[in-house]
């Protein structure tokens, strides 16, 4: 393991401090600007990296937190509720906001995916149903009924238009067909906090990345067959993933002690590094040169992974970018 010096931080500039937990998602626009979706902050923030300037739009009373923002086909950004009471449609061109619907409860939705015809499938966390939302008309309909708590953690749209919903506390994988509104359950998984995220492979299979579940699960939607790979001890093991050009998948640790490289073709697992901190990394990104950047939660370092070598760099950067405490721009 090699550590680089802090001189690499000269490529960053701190634009403004925000309180911890201010934002939990962002959307990049075609013009290069970034829409920052609020968690604890009371407004949407439009950030322009070319000038390092930002603009606040709207004001949200109460808990403004949303699970994510999604760019619609017409250029608008749809902000899906988590603790907030409504869907928010934001038009960056006119800086206008429109609220749609009303959803009671906290932790209502956790993720969403675009499907054919421009509609969005909103996958429930604590909410009782799937919601299909049409940004073109602001119409939505509810499908299915789910009894359990924080039901699904992630979802992925398949080439045939179906949506795979991966269980968090729910007991099964759910395959949803927006064209027919048919909901199908596959498998049975014990426990809570089972899977954190998922990734669709080129061959049509879906990798379900474990949170507190004991194994990686490879699911084939075409045959409804799934297979468990590996065995991992502990809770909330991985936070995110990156698919590499060679077909391997990088699993980035949250509470787990190492980065894991999974080869779906051979069902092989390789562990890299050893990280002592409890809450290690919260998100990751693949750069064009093949390096994977893992963004820290409370870990003191940022991890840079370049297969087959890796290194830890930029000590202390978690104070800047862990959970959105500061907005960073490029000089």
Coordinates of C-alpha atoms in Angstrom, one line a residue:
X1 CA 0.0 0.0 0.0
X2 CA 1.3 3.4 -0.9
X3 CA 0.2 6.8 0.4
X4 CA 0.3 9.9 -1.7
X5 CA 1.0 13.4 -0.3
X6 CA -1.5 16.1 0.3
X7 CA -0.2 18.0 -2.7
X8 CA -2.9 16.2 -4.8
X9 CA -5.5 18.3 -3.0
X10 CA -4.3 21.4 -4.9
X11 CA -6.7 20.2 -7.7
X12 CA -9.7 20.9 -5.4
X13 CA -11.2 24.0 -3.9
X14 CA -13.7 24.2 -1.1
X15 CA -16.6 26.3 -2.3
X16 CA -18.9 26.3 0.7
X17 CA -19.6 24.4 3.9
X18 CA -22.9 22.7 4.5
X19 CA -24.0 21.0 7.7
X20 CA -23.5 17.3 7.9
X21 CA -26.2 15.2 6.1
X22 CA -27.3 18.1 3.9
X23 CA -27.5 16.2 0.6
X24 CA -27.7 12.5 -0.3
X25 CA -27.9 12.6 -4.1
X26 CA -27.1 14.7 -7.2
X27 CA -28.0 14.8 -10.8
X28 CA -25.7 16.0 -13.6
X29 CA -27.3 18.1 -16.3
X30 CA -26.4 18.2 -20.0
X31 CA -25.0 21.7 -19.6
X32 CA -22.5 20.5 -17.0
X33 CA -24.3 21.9 -13.9
X34 CA -25.1 19.6 -11.0
X35 CA -28.4 19.4 -9.1
X36 CA -27.9 18.7 -5.4
X37 CA -30.9 16.9 -3.9
X38 CA -31.5 17.8 -0.3
X39 CA -31.5 15.4 2.7
X40 CA -31.4 17.8 5.7
X41 CA -30.9 21.0 3.7
X42 CA -34.0 23.1 3.0
X43 CA -33.5 23.9 -0.7
X44 CA -32.3 22.4 -4.0
X45 CA -28.8 23.6 -4.8
X46 CA -27.7 24.1 -8.5
X47 CA -23.9 24.0 -8.7
X48 CA -21.9 25.2 -11.7
X49 CA -18.5 23.5 -11.6
X50 CA -17.2 25.8 -14.4
X51 CA -17.5 28.8 -12.2
X52 CA -17.7 27.2 -8.7
X53 CA -21.0 29.1 -8.1
X54 CA -24.2 27.8 -6.8
X55 CA -27.8 28.9 -6.6
X56 CA -30.5 27.8 -4.1
X57 CA -34.0 27.1 -5.4
X58 CA -37.2 26.6 -3.4
X59 CA -37.7 26.2 0.3
X60 CA -38.9 23.0 2.0
X61 CA -40.6 23.1 5.3
X62 CA -40.2 20.2 7.8
X63 CA -38.0 17.3 6.8
X64 CA -37.0 17.8 3.1
X65 CA -35.2 14.5 2.7
X66 CA -35.5 12.7 -0.6
X67 CA -34.1 9.3 -1.6
X68 CA -32.8 10.4 -5.0
X69 CA -33.2 12.7 -8.0
X70 CA -33.8 11.4 -11.5
X71 CA -33.3 13.3 -14.8
X72 CA -36.5 13.0 -16.9
X73 CA -36.5 12.9 -20.7
X74 CA -37.7 16.5 -21.0
X75 CA -34.7 17.8 -19.0
X76 CA -36.6 18.2 -15.7
X77 CA -35.4 16.6 -12.5
X78 CA -37.7 14.5 -10.4
X79 CA -37.0 14.4 -6.7
X80 CA -38.5 11.4 -5.0
X81 CA -39.6 11.6 -1.4
X82 CA -38.0 9.8 1.5
X83 CA -39.3 11.8 4.5
X84 CA -40.8 14.6 2.4
X85 CA -44.5 14.4 1.6
X86 CA -44.5 14.7 -2.2
X87 CA -42.8 14.1 -5.4
X88 CA -41.0 17.3 -6.5
X89 CA -40.6 18.1 -10.2
X90 CA -37.8 20.7 -10.7
X91 CA -37.3 22.5 -14.1
X92 CA -33.7 23.8 -14.2
X93 CA -34.5 25.9 -17.3
X94 CA -37.1 28.0 -15.5
X95 CA -36.0 27.3 -11.8
X96 CA -39.6 26.3 -11.0
X97 CA -40.8 23.6 -8.6
X98 CA -44.0 21.6 -8.7
X99 CA -45.2 19.2 -6.0
X100 CA -47.2 16.1 -7.1
X101 CA -49.2 13.7 -4.8
X102 CA -49.0 13.2 -1.1
X103 CA -47.3 10.3 0.5
X104 CA -47.6 9.7 4.3
X105 CA -44.9 8.3 6.5
X106 CA -41.2 8.4 6.8
X107 CA -38.7 6.5 4.6
X108 CA -41.3 6.1 1.9
X109 CA -39.1 5.4 -1.1
X110 CA -35.5 4.4 -1.5
X111 CA -34.8 4.1 -5.2
X112 CA -36.3 4.4 -8.6
X113 CA -35.6 3.5 -12.3
X114 CA -36.6 4.8 -15.7
X115 CA -38.6 2.5 -17.9
X116 CA -39.9 2.7 -21.5
X117 CA -42.1 5.6 -22.4
X118 CA -40.3 7.9 -19.9
X119 CA -42.1 6.7 -16.8
X120 CA -40.4 6.2 -13.4
X121 CA -40.9 3.2 -11.2
X122 CA -40.6 4.3 -7.6
X123 CA -39.6 1.3 -5.4
X124 CA -41.0 1.4 -1.9
X125 CA -39.0 1.4 1.4
X126 CA -41.7 1.9 4.1
X127 CA -44.4 2.8 1.5
X128 CA -47.0 0.1 0.9
X129 CA -46.9 0.0 -2.9
X130 CA -44.9 0.5 -6.1
X131 CA -45.6 3.9 -7.6
X132 CA -45.3 4.4 -11.4
X133 CA -44.9 8.1 -12.2
X134 CA -45.2 9.8 -15.6
X135 CA -43.2 13.1 -15.5
X136 CA -44.8 14.2 -18.8
X137 CA -48.3 14.3 -17.3
X138 CA -47.6 14.3 -13.5
X139 CA -49.9 11.3 -13.3
X140 CA -49.1 8.3 -11.1
X141 CA -50.6 4.9 -10.1
X142 CA -49.9 2.5 -7.3
X143 CA -49.3 -1.2 -8.0
X144 CA -49.2 -4.1 -5.5
X145 CA -49.3 -4.1 -1.7
X146 CA -46.4 -4.9 0.6
X147 CA -46.7 -5.3 4.3
X148 CA -43.2 -5.4 5.7
X149 CA -41.0 -2.5 6.9
X150 CA -38.0 -1.2 4.8
X151 CA -38.9 -3.4 1.9
X152 CA -36.4 -2.8 -1.0
X153 CA -33.0 -1.3 -1.1
X154 CA -32.3 -1.1 -4.8
X155 CA -33.7 -1.9 -8.3
X156 CA -32.5 -2.3 -11.8
X157 CA -34.4 -2.1 -15.2
X158 CA -33.8 -5.0 -17.6
X159 CA -33.7 -4.8 -21.4
X160 CA -37.2 -6.3 -21.6
X161 CA -38.6 -3.4 -19.5
X162 CA -39.1 -5.4 -16.3
X163 CA -37.8 -4.1 -13.0
X164 CA -35.9 -6.3 -10.5
X165 CA -36.5 -5.1 -6.9
X166 CA -33.9 -6.4 -4.5
X167 CA -35.0 -7.0 -0.9
X168 CA -33.8 -5.1 2.1
X169 CA -36.2 -6.3 4.8
X170 CA -38.7 -7.9 2.4
X171 CA -38.6 -11.7 2.1
X172 CA -38.2 -12.1 -1.7
X173 CA -36.9 -10.7 -4.9
X174 CA -39.7 -9.0 -6.8
X175 CA -39.9 -8.9 -10.6
X176 CA -42.3 -6.1 -11.7
X177 CA -43.5 -5.7 -15.3
X178 CA -44.7 -2.0 -15.9
X179 CA -46.3 -3.0 -19.2
X180 CA -48.7 -5.4 -17.5
X181 CA -48.5 -4.3 -13.8
X182 CA -47.7 -7.9 -12.9
X183 CA -45.7 -8.4 -9.7
X184 CA -43.9 -11.7 -9.2
X185 CA -42.0 -12.9 -6.2
X186 CA -38.9 -15.1 -6.4
X187 CA -37.1 -16.9 -3.6
X188 CA -37.2 -16.5 0.2
X189 CA -34.5 -14.7 2.2
X190 CA -34.4 -14.7 6.0
X191 CA -33.5 -11.7 8.1
X192 CA -33.4 -7.9 7.9
X193 CA -31.1 -5.5 6.0
X194 CA -30.3 -8.3 3.5
X195 CA -29.0 -6.5 0.4
X196 CA -27.6 -3.0 -0.1
X197 CA -27.3 -2.6 -3.9
X198 CA -27.4 -4.5 -7.2
X199 CA -25.8 -4.5 -10.6
X200 CA -27.0 -5.8 -14.0
X201 CA -24.4 -7.8 -15.9
X202 CA -24.1 -7.8 -19.7
X203 CA -25.5 -11.4 -19.8
X204 CA -28.8 -10.3 -18.2
X205 CA -28.0 -11.6 -14.7
X206 CA -28.3 -9.4 -11.6
X207 CA -25.7 -9.4 -8.8
X208 CA -27.3 -8.7 -5.4
X209 CA -24.6 -7.1 -3.1
X210 CA -25.0 -8.2 0.6
X211 CA -25.6 -5.8 3.5
X212 CA -26.3 -8.2 6.4
X213 CA -27.0 -11.2 4.2
X214 CA -24.2 -13.8 4.3
X215 CA -23.5 -14.1 0.6
X216 CA -23.5 -12.5 -2.8
X217 CA -26.5 -13.6 -4.8
X218 CA -26.5 -14.0 -8.6
X219 CA -30.0 -13.9 -10.0
X220 CA -31.1 -14.8 -13.5
X221 CA -34.4 -13.1 -14.3
X222 CA -34.8 -15.2 -17.5
X223 CA -34.9 -18.5 -15.6
X224 CA -35.8 -17.2 -12.1
X225 CA -32.8 -19.1 -10.8
X226 CA -30.4 -17.6 -8.2
X227 CA -27.1 -18.8 -6.8
X228 CA -25.2 -17.8 -3.6
X229 CA -21.5 -17.1 -3.8
X230 CA -19.0 -16.7 -0.9
X231 CA -19.7 -16.2 2.8
X232 CA -19.3 -13.0 4.7
X233 CA -19.6 -12.4 8.4
X234 CA -21.0 -9.3 10.0
X235 CA -23.6 -6.6 9.3
X236 CA -23.9 -3.9 6.6
X237 CA -20.9 -5.2 4.8
X238 CA -20.8 -3.3 1.5
X239 CA -22.1 0.1 0.5
X240 CA -21.7 0.2 -3.3
X241 CA -20.2 -1.4 -6.4
X242 CA -18.4 -0.6 -9.6
X243 CA -18.5 -2.9 -12.7
X244 CA -15.1 -3.0 -14.5
X245 CA -14.5 -3.4 -18.3
X246 CA -13.2 -6.9 -17.7
X247 CA -16.5 -8.0 -16.3
X248 CA -15.4 -8.1 -12.7
X249 CA -17.4 -6.2 -10.0
X250 CA -15.7 -4.2 -7.2
X251 CA -17.6 -4.3 -3.9
X252 CA -16.7 -1.4 -1.6
X253 CA -16.9 -1.9 2.1
X254 CA -19.0 -0.1 4.7
X255 CA -18.5 -2.3 7.8
X256 CA -16.5 -5.0 6.0
X257 CA -12.8 -5.0 6.5
X258 CA -11.7 -5.2 2.8
X259 CA -12.5 -4.3 -0.8
X260 CA -13.8 -7.4 -2.6
X261 CA -13.3 -8.2 -6.3
X262 CA -15.9 -10.6 -7.6
X263 CA -15.6 -12.4 -10.9
X264 CA -19.1 -13.4 -12.0
X265 CA -17.8 -15.6 -14.9
X266 CA -15.7 -17.8 -12.6
X267 CA -17.5 -17.1 -9.3
X268 CA -14.1 -16.1 -7.8
X269 CA -13.6 -13.6 -4.9
X270 CA -10.5 -11.7 -4.0
X271 CA -10.0 -9.4 -1.0
X272 CA -7.8 -6.3 -1.2
X273 CA -6.5 -4.2 1.7
X274 CA -7.6 -4.0 5.3
X275 CA -9.5 -1.1 6.7
X276 CA -9.8 -0.6 10.5
X277 CA -12.4 2.1 10.8
X278 CA -16.0 1.1 11.5
X279 CA -17.9 3.1 8.8
X280 CA -15.5 3.1 5.9
X281 CA -16.9 4.2 2.5
X282 CA -20.3 5.4 1.4
X283 CA -20.0 5.7 -2.4
X284 CA -17.7 4.9 -5.3
X285 CA -17.0 5.9 -8.9
X286 CA -15.0 4.4 -11.8
X287 CA -12.8 6.9 -13.6
X288 CA -11.9 6.7 -17.3
X289 CA -8.4 5.5 -16.6
X290 CA -9.7 2.4 -14.8
X291 CA -9.1 3.7 -11.3
X292 CA -12.0 3.3 -8.8
X293 CA -12.5 6.1 -6.2
X294 CA -14.1 5.1 -2.9
X295 CA -15.5 8.1 -1.0
X296 CA -15.1 7.9 2.8
X297 CA -17.9 8.0 5.4
X298 CA -15.9 8.5 8.6
X299 CA -12.7 6.8 7.3
X300 CA -9.7 9.1 7.3
X301 CA -8.6 8.2 3.8
X302 CA -10.0 8.1 0.3
X303 CA -9.3 4.7 -1.4
X304 CA -8.1 4.6 -5.0
X305 CA -8.2 1.2 -6.6
X306 CA -6.3 0.4 -9.8
X307 CA -6.4 -3.3 -10.6
X308 CA -4.3 -5.2 -9.8
X309 CA -2.7 -2.6 -7.5
X310 CA -4.5 -0.2 -5.1
X311 CA -3.5 2.5 -2.8
X312 CA -5.0 4.9 -0.2
X313 CA -4.6 8.6 -0.9
X314 CA -5.6 12.1 0.3
X315 CA -5.6 11.6 4.1
X316 CA -8.3 13.5 5.9
X317 CA -10.5 14.2 2.9
X318 CA -13.5 12.7 4.6
X319 CA -13.8 16.0 6.4
X320 CA -14.6 17.6 3.1
X321 CA -16.7 15.1 1.2
X322 CA -18.1 12.5 3.6
X323 CA -21.8 13.1 3.7
X324 CA -21.7 16.4 1.9
X325 CA -20.1 18.6 4.5
X326 CA -18.5 20.8 1.9
X327 CA -19.0 21.4 -1.8
X328 CA -15.8 20.7 -3.8
X329 CA -15.1 22.2 -7.2
X330 CA -12.2 21.7 -9.6
X331 CA -9.6 24.5 -10.1

